Tab-separated table of C-alpha atoms in Angstrom:
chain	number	residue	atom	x	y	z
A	1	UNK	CA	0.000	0.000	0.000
A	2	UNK	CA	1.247	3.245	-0.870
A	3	UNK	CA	2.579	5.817	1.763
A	4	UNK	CA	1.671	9.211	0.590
A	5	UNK	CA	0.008	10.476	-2.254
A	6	UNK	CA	-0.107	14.006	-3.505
A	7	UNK	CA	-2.468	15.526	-5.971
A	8	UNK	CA	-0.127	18.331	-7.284
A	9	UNK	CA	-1.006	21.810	-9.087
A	10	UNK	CA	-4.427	21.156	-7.350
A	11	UNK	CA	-6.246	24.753	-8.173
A	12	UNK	CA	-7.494	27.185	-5.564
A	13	UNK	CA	-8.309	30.155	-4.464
A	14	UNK	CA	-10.339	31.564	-1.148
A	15	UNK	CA	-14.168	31.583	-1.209
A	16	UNK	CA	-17.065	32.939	0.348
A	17	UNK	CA	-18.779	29.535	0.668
A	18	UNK	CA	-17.341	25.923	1.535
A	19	UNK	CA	-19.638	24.337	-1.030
A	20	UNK	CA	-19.678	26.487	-3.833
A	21	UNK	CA	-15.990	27.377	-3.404
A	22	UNK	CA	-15.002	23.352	-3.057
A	23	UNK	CA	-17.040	22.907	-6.675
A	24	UNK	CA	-14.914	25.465	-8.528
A	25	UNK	CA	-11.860	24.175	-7.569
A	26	UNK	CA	-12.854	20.988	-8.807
A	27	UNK	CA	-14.746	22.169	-12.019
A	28	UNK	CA	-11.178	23.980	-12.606
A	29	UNK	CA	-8.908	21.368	-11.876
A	30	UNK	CA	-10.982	18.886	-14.126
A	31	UNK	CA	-10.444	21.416	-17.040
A	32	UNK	CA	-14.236	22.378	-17.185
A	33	UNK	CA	-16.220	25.671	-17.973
A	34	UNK	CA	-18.181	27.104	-20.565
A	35	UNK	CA	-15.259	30.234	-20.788
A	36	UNK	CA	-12.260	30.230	-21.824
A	37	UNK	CA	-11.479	30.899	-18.172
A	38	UNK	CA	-12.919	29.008	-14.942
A	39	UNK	CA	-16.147	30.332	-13.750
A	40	UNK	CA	-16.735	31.945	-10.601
A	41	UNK	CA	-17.964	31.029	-7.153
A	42	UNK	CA	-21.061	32.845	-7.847
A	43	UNK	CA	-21.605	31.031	-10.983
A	44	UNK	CA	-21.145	27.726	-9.391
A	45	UNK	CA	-23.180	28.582	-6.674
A	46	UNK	CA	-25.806	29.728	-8.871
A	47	UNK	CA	-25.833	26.866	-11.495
A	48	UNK	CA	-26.226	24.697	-8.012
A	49	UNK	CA	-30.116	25.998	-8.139
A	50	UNK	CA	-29.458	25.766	-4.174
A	51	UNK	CA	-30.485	29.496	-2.441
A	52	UNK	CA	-33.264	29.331	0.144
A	53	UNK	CA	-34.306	30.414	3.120
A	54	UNK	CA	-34.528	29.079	7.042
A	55	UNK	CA	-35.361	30.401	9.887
A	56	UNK	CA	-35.492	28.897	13.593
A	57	UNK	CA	-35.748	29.956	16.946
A	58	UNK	CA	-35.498	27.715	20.169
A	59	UNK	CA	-34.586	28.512	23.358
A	60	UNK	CA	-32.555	24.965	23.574
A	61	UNK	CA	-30.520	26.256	21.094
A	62	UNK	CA	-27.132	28.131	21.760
A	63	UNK	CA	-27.574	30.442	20.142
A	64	UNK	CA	-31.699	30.532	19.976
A	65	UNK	CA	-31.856	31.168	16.637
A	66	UNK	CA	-30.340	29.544	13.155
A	67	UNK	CA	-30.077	31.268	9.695
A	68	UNK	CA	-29.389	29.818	6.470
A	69	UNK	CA	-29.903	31.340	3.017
A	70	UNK	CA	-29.318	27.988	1.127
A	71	UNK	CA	-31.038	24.294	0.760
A	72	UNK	CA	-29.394	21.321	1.539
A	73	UNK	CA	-28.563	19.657	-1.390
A	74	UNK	CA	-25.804	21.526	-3.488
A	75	UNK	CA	-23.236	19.477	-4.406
A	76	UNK	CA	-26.066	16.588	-5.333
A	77	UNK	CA	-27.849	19.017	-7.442
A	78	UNK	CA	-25.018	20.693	-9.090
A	79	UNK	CA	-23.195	17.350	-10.321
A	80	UNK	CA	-26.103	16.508	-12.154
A	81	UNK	CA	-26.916	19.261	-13.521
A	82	UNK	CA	-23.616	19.379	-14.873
A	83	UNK	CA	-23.207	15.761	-16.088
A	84	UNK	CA	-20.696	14.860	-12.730
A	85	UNK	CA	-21.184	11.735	-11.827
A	86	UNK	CA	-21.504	11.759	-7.874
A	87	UNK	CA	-21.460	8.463	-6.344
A	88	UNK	CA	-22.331	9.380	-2.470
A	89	UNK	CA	-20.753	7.120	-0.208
A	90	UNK	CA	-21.538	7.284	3.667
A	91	UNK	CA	-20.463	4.848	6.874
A	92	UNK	CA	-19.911	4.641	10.524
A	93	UNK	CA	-16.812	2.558	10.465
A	94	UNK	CA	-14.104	5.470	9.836
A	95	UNK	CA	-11.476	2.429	8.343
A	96	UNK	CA	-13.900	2.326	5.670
A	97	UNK	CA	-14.255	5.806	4.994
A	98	UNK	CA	-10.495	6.496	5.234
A	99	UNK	CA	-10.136	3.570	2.787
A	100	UNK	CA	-12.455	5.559	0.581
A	101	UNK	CA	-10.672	8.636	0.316
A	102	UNK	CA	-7.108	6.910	-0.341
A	103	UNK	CA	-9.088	4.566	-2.810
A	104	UNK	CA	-9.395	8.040	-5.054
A	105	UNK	CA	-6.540	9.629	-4.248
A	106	UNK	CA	-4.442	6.615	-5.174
A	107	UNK	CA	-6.282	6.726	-8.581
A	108	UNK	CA	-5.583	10.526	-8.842
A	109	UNK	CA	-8.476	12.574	-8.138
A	110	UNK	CA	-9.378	14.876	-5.160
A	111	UNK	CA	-12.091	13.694	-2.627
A	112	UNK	CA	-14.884	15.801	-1.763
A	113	UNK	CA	-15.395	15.322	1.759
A	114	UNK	CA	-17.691	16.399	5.096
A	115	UNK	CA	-16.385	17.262	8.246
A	116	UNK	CA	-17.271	19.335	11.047
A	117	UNK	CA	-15.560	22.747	11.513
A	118	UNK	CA	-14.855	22.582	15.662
A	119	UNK	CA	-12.734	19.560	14.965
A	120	UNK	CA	-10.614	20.947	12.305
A	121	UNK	CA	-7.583	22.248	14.444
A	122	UNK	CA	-6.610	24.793	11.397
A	123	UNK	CA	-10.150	26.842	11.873
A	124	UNK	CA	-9.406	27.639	15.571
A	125	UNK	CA	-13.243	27.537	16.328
A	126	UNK	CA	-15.892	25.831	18.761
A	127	UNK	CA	-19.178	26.060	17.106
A	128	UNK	CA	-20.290	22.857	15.608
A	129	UNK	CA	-21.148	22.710	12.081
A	130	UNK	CA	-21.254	18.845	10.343
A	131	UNK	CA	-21.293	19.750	6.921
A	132	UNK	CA	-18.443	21.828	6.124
A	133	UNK	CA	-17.033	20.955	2.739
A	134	UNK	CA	-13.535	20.484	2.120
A	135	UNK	CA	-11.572	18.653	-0.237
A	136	UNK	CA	-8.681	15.659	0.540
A	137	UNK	CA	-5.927	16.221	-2.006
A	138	UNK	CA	-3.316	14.087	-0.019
A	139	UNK	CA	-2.012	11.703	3.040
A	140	UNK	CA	0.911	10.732	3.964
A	141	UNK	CA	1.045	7.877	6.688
A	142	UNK	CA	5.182	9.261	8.143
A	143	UNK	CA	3.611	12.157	9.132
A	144	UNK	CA	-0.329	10.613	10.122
A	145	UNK	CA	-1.296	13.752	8.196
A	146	UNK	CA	-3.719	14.370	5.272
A	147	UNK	CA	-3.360	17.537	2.978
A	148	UNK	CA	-7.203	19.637	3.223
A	149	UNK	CA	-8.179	22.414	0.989
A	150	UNK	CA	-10.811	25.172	2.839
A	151	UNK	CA	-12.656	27.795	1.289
A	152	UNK	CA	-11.598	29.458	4.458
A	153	UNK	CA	-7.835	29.177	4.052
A	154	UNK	CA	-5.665	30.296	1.189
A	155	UNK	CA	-3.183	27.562	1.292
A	156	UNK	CA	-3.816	23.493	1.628
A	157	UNK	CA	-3.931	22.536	5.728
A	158	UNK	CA	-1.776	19.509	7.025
A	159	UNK	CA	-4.301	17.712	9.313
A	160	UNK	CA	-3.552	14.848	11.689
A	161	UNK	CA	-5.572	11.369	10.992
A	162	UNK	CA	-6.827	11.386	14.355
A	163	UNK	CA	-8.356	15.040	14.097
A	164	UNK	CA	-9.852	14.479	10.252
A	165	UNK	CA	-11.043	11.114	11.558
A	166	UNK	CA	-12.801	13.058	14.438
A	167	UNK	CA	-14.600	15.859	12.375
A	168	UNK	CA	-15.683	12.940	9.896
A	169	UNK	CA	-17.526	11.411	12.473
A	170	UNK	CA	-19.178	14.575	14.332
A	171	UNK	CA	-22.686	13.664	15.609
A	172	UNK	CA	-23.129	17.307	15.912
A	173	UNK	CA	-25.728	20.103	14.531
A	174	UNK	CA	-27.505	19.478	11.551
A	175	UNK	CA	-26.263	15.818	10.987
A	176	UNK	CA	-24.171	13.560	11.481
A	177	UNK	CA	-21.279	13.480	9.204
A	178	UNK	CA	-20.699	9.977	8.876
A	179	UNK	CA	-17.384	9.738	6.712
A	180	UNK	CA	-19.508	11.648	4.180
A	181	UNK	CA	-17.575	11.165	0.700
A	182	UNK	CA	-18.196	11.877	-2.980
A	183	UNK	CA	-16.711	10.247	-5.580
A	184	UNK	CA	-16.438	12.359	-8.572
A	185	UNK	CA	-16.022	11.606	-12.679
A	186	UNK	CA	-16.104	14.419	-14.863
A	187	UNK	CA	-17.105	14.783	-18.338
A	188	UNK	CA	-15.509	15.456	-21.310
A	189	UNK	CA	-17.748	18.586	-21.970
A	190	UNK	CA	-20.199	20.124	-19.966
A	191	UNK	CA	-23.896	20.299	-20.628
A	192	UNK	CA	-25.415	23.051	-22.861
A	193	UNK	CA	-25.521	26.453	-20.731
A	194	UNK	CA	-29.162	27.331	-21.616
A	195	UNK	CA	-30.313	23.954	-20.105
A	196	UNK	CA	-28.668	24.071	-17.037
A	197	UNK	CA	-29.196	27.574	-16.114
A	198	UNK	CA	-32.933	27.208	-17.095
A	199	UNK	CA	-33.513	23.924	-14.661
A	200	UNK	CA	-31.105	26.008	-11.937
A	201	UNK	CA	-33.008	29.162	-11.896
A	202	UNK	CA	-36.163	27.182	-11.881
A	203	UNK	CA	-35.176	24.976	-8.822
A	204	UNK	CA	-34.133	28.602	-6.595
A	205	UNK	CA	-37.513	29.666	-7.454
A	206	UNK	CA	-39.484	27.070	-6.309
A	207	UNK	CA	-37.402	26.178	-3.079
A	208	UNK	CA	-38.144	30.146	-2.383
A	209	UNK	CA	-42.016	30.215	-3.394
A	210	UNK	CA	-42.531	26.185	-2.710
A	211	UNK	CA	-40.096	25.219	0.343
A	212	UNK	CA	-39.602	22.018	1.698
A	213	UNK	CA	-38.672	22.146	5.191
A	214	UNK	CA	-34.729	21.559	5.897
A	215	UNK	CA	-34.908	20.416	8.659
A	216	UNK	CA	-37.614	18.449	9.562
A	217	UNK	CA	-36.636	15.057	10.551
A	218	UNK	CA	-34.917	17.146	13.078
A	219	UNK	CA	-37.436	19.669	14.157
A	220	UNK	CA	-40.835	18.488	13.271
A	221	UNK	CA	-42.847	18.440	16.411
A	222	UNK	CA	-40.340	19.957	18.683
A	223	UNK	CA	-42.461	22.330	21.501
A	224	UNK	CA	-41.655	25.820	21.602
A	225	UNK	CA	-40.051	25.949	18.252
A	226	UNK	CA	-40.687	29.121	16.117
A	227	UNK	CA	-39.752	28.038	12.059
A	228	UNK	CA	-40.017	29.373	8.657
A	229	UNK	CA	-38.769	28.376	5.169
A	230	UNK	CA	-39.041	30.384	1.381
A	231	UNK	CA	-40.225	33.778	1.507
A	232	UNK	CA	-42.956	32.786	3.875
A	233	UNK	CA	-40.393	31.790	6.328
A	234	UNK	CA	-38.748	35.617	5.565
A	235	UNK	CA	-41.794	37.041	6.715
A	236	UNK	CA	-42.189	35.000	9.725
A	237	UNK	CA	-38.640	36.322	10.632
A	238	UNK	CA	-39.133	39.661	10.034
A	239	UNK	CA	-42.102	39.195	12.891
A	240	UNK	CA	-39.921	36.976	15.081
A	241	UNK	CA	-37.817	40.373	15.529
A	242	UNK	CA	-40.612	42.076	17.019
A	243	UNK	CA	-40.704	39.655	20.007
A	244	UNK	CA	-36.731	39.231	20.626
A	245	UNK	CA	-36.995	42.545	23.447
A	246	UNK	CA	-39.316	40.390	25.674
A	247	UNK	CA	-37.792	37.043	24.803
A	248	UNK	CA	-34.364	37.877	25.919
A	249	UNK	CA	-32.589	39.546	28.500
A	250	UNK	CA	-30.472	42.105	27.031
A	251	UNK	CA	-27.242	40.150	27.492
A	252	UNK	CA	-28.826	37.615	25.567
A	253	UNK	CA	-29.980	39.871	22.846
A	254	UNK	CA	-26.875	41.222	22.151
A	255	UNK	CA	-25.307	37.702	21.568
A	256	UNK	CA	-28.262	36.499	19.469
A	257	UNK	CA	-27.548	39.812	17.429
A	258	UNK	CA	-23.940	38.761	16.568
A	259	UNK	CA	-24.931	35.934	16.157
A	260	UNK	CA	-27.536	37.085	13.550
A	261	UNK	CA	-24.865	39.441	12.046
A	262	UNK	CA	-22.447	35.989	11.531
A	263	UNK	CA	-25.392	34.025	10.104
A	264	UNK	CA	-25.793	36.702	7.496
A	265	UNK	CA	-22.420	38.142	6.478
A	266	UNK	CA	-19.547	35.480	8.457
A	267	UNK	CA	-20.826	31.874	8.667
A	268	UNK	CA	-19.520	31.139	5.321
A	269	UNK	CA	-22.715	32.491	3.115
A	270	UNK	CA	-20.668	34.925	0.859
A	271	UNK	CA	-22.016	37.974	2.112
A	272	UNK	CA	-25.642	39.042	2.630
A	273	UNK	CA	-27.166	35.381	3.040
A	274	UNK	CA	-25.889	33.896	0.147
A	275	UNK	CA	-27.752	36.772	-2.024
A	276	UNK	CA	-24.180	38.342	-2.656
A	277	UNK	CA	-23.049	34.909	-4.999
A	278	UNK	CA	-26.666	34.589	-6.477
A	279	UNK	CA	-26.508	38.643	-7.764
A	280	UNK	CA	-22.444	37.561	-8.995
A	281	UNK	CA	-24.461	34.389	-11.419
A	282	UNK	CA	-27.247	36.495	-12.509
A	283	UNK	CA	-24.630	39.264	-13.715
A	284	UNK	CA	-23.142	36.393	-15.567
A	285	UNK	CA	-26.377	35.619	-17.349
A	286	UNK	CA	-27.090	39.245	-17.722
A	287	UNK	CA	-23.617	39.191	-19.335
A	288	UNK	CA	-23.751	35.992	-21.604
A	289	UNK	CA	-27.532	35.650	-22.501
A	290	UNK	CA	-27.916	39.567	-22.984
A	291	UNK	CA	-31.727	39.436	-21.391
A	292	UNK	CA	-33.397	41.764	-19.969
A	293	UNK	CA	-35.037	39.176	-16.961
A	294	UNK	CA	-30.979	38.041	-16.094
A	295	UNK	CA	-30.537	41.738	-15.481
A	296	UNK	CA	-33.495	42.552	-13.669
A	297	UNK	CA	-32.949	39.651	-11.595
A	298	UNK	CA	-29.046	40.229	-10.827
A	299	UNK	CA	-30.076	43.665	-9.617
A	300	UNK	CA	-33.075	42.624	-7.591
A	301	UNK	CA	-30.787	40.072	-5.825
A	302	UNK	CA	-28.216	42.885	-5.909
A	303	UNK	CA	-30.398	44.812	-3.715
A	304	UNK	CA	-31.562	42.372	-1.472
A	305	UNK	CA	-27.516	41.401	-0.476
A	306	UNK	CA	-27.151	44.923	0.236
A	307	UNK	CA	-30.261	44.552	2.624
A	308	UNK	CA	-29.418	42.263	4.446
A	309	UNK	CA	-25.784	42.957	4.891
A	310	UNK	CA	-27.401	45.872	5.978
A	311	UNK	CA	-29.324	44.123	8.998
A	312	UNK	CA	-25.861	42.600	9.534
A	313	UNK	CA	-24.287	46.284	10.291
A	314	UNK	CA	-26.063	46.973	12.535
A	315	UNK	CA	-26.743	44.133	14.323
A	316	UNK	CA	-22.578	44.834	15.179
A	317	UNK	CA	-23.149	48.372	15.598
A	318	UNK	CA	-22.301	50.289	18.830
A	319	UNK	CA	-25.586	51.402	19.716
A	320	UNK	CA	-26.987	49.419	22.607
A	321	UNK	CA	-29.342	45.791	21.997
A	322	UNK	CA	-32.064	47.455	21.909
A	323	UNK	CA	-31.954	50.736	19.815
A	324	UNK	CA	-30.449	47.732	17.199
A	325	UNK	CA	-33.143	45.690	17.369
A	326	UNK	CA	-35.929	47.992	16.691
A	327	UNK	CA	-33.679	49.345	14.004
A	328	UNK	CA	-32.758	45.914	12.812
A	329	UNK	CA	-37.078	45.665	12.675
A	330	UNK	CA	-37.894	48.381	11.002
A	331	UNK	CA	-35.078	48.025	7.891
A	332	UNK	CA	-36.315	44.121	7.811
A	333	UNK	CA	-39.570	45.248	6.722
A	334	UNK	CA	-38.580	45.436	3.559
A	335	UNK	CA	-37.513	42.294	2.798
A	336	UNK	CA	-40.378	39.864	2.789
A	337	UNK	CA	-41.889	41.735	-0.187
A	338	UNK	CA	-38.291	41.903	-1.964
A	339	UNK	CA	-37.679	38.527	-1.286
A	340	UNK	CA	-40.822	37.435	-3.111
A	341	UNK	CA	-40.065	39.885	-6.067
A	342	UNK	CA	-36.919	38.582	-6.489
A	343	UNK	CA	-38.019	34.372	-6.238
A	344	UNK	CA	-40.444	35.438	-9.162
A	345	UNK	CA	-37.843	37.484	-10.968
A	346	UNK	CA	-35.794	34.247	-11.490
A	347	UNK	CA	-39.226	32.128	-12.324
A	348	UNK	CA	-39.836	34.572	-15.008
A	349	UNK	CA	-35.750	34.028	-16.219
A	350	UNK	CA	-36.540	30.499	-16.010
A	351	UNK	CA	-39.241	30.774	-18.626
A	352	UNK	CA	-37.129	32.610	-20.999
A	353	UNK	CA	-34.090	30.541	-20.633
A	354	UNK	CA	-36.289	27.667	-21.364
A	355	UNK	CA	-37.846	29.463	-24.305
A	356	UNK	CA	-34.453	30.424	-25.898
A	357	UNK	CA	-35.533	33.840	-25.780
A	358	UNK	CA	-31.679	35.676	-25.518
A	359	UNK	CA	-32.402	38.076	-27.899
A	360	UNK	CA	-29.572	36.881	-30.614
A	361	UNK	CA	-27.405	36.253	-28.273
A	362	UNK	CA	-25.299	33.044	-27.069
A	363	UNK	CA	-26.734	31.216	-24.217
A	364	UNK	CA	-23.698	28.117	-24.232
């Protein structure tokens, strides 16, 4: 059995999302894009189909609320839209998931992997999160370490076995990791661009206007639990603020507002809830298809980033928890009815993707 093995020249750059950031250095590194240079994390994120919207609130919960501005299902989604085959491999015996990951290293590719973020020594941080992506691009059994690529760090990370090992078997918040692994094959050529950015842009829409819970084997029937999903569930945040003054003491207010502020802008999203990456895909519609709805829809999205990395300023302001609450309120108003414009301003691009309607010019 081999020692160490090293996937060299492996391409990579830092990124505002683990997922979306993971999938471009891959994309790249398997010589794939419909430019003559890579596409962007936005792109990638966008082409995914995977924005959303969840809200929660629990006083069990530390904090006692969770924000998340995408679905679940990314990487599953994205690979077949783009012709990837993904073969999805998951156990509780970490042997066999280690075996996994040296199984495609040994045959040369990089292994997209899950693994929680408070076990990952190079992060430095204690809030548990199961389904950080990262990619494996080496081991080496002299030094028990294997080499990791991060969104969140410009250069690959040395990590001891015994610490991977640990964050690929986190039990922790949403789900357990379970040695989580994807095994990749690429194809020669990617699908046509018109296609995939129709059925992408379709999919954001409905998981905004249509959601399906994310959580529910987790939360459904839990007491005391205050949850919303799609643009509904922004509107039954935006009246969740209202009640945060009586809920919590202000000590705990002013930790649920950074913690707001990190869900939004810091807890790998991209800036402004993932709405930042969706505006950066819908530019490079607007840019490639020439239509008017790509444009209208980049600078709706455009808008609502701004908004809520809005809510995130001041959340972190100086002011005390309460003056930033009610401000926090009254700004949020807003966004329920922007949220909805902009979840039908991508149903409407969907339609006229689908149609072929780009005006002469070349959709891919």
């Amino acid at each position: 059995m081999t020692d160490q093995q090293h996937i060299t020249d492996y391409p990579h750059e830092l990124a505002g999302h683990c997922g979306s950031g993971a999938l471009r250095d891959l994309l790249h590194w398997a010589g794939l894009s419909y430019e003559s240079t890579p596409l962007d994390e936005g792109t990638i994120f966008g082409l995914g189909g995977a924005l959303g919207f969840t809200y929660l609130r629990h006083p069990a919960m530390t904090p006692p609320i969770y924000l998340v501005g995408r679905g679940p299902d990314l990487t599953v989604d994205f690979t077949r839209r783009l012709g990837i085959t993904a073969t999805h491999d998951t156990t509780d015996d970490p042997d066999e998931g280690w075996a996994w990951v040296r199984d495609e290293l040994d045959q040369g590719y990089p292994v997209l992997c899950w693994a929680d973020i408070a076990e990952l020594p190079y992060l430095r941080v204690r809030l548990s999160m199961s389904r950080h992506d990262i990619v494996i691009v080496g081991y080496n059994d002299d030094s028990h370490t294997a080499t990791v690529v991060d969104n969140d760090r410009p250069d690959p990370q040395h990590v001891p076995y015994d610490a991977l090992a640990r964050a690929r078997a986190s039990t922790g918040f949403p789900t357990p990791t379970r040695h989580t692994t994807y095994r990749l094959r690429y194809p020669t050529q990617l699908p046509p661009l018109a296609d995939v950015t129709a059925d992408a842009c379709h999919a954001a829409a409905r998981a905004l206007r249509d959601p399906e819970p994310m959580f529910d084997s987790i939360t459904h029937g839990t007491p005391g639990l205050v949850e919303g999903h799609g643009v509904d569930g922004v509107a039954t945040f935006v009246d969740d603020l209202s009640r945060w003054p009586e809920l919590f003491s202000s000590d705990q207010l002013d930790t649920t507002l950074f913690a707001l502020a990190a869900f939004i802008e810091k807890a790998g999203t991209g800036g402004g809830l993932f709405r930042r990456l969706q505006a950066d895909y819908l530019s490079y519609l607007a840019r490639r298809t020439q239509l008017s709805t790509a444009r209208q829809a980049a600078d709706t999205y455009t808008r609502l980033a701004r908004l809520w990395s809005d809510l995130a300023a001041i959340a972190t302001s100086k002011t005390d928890a309460l003056t930033r609450i009610h401000t926090i309120h009254a700004a949020a108003r807003h966004l329920p009815a922007l949220e909805q414009r902009a979840a039908d301003d991508l149903q409407i691009l969907a339609r006229d993707l689908t149609a072929g309607d780009t005006n002469g010019a070349d959709p891919g």
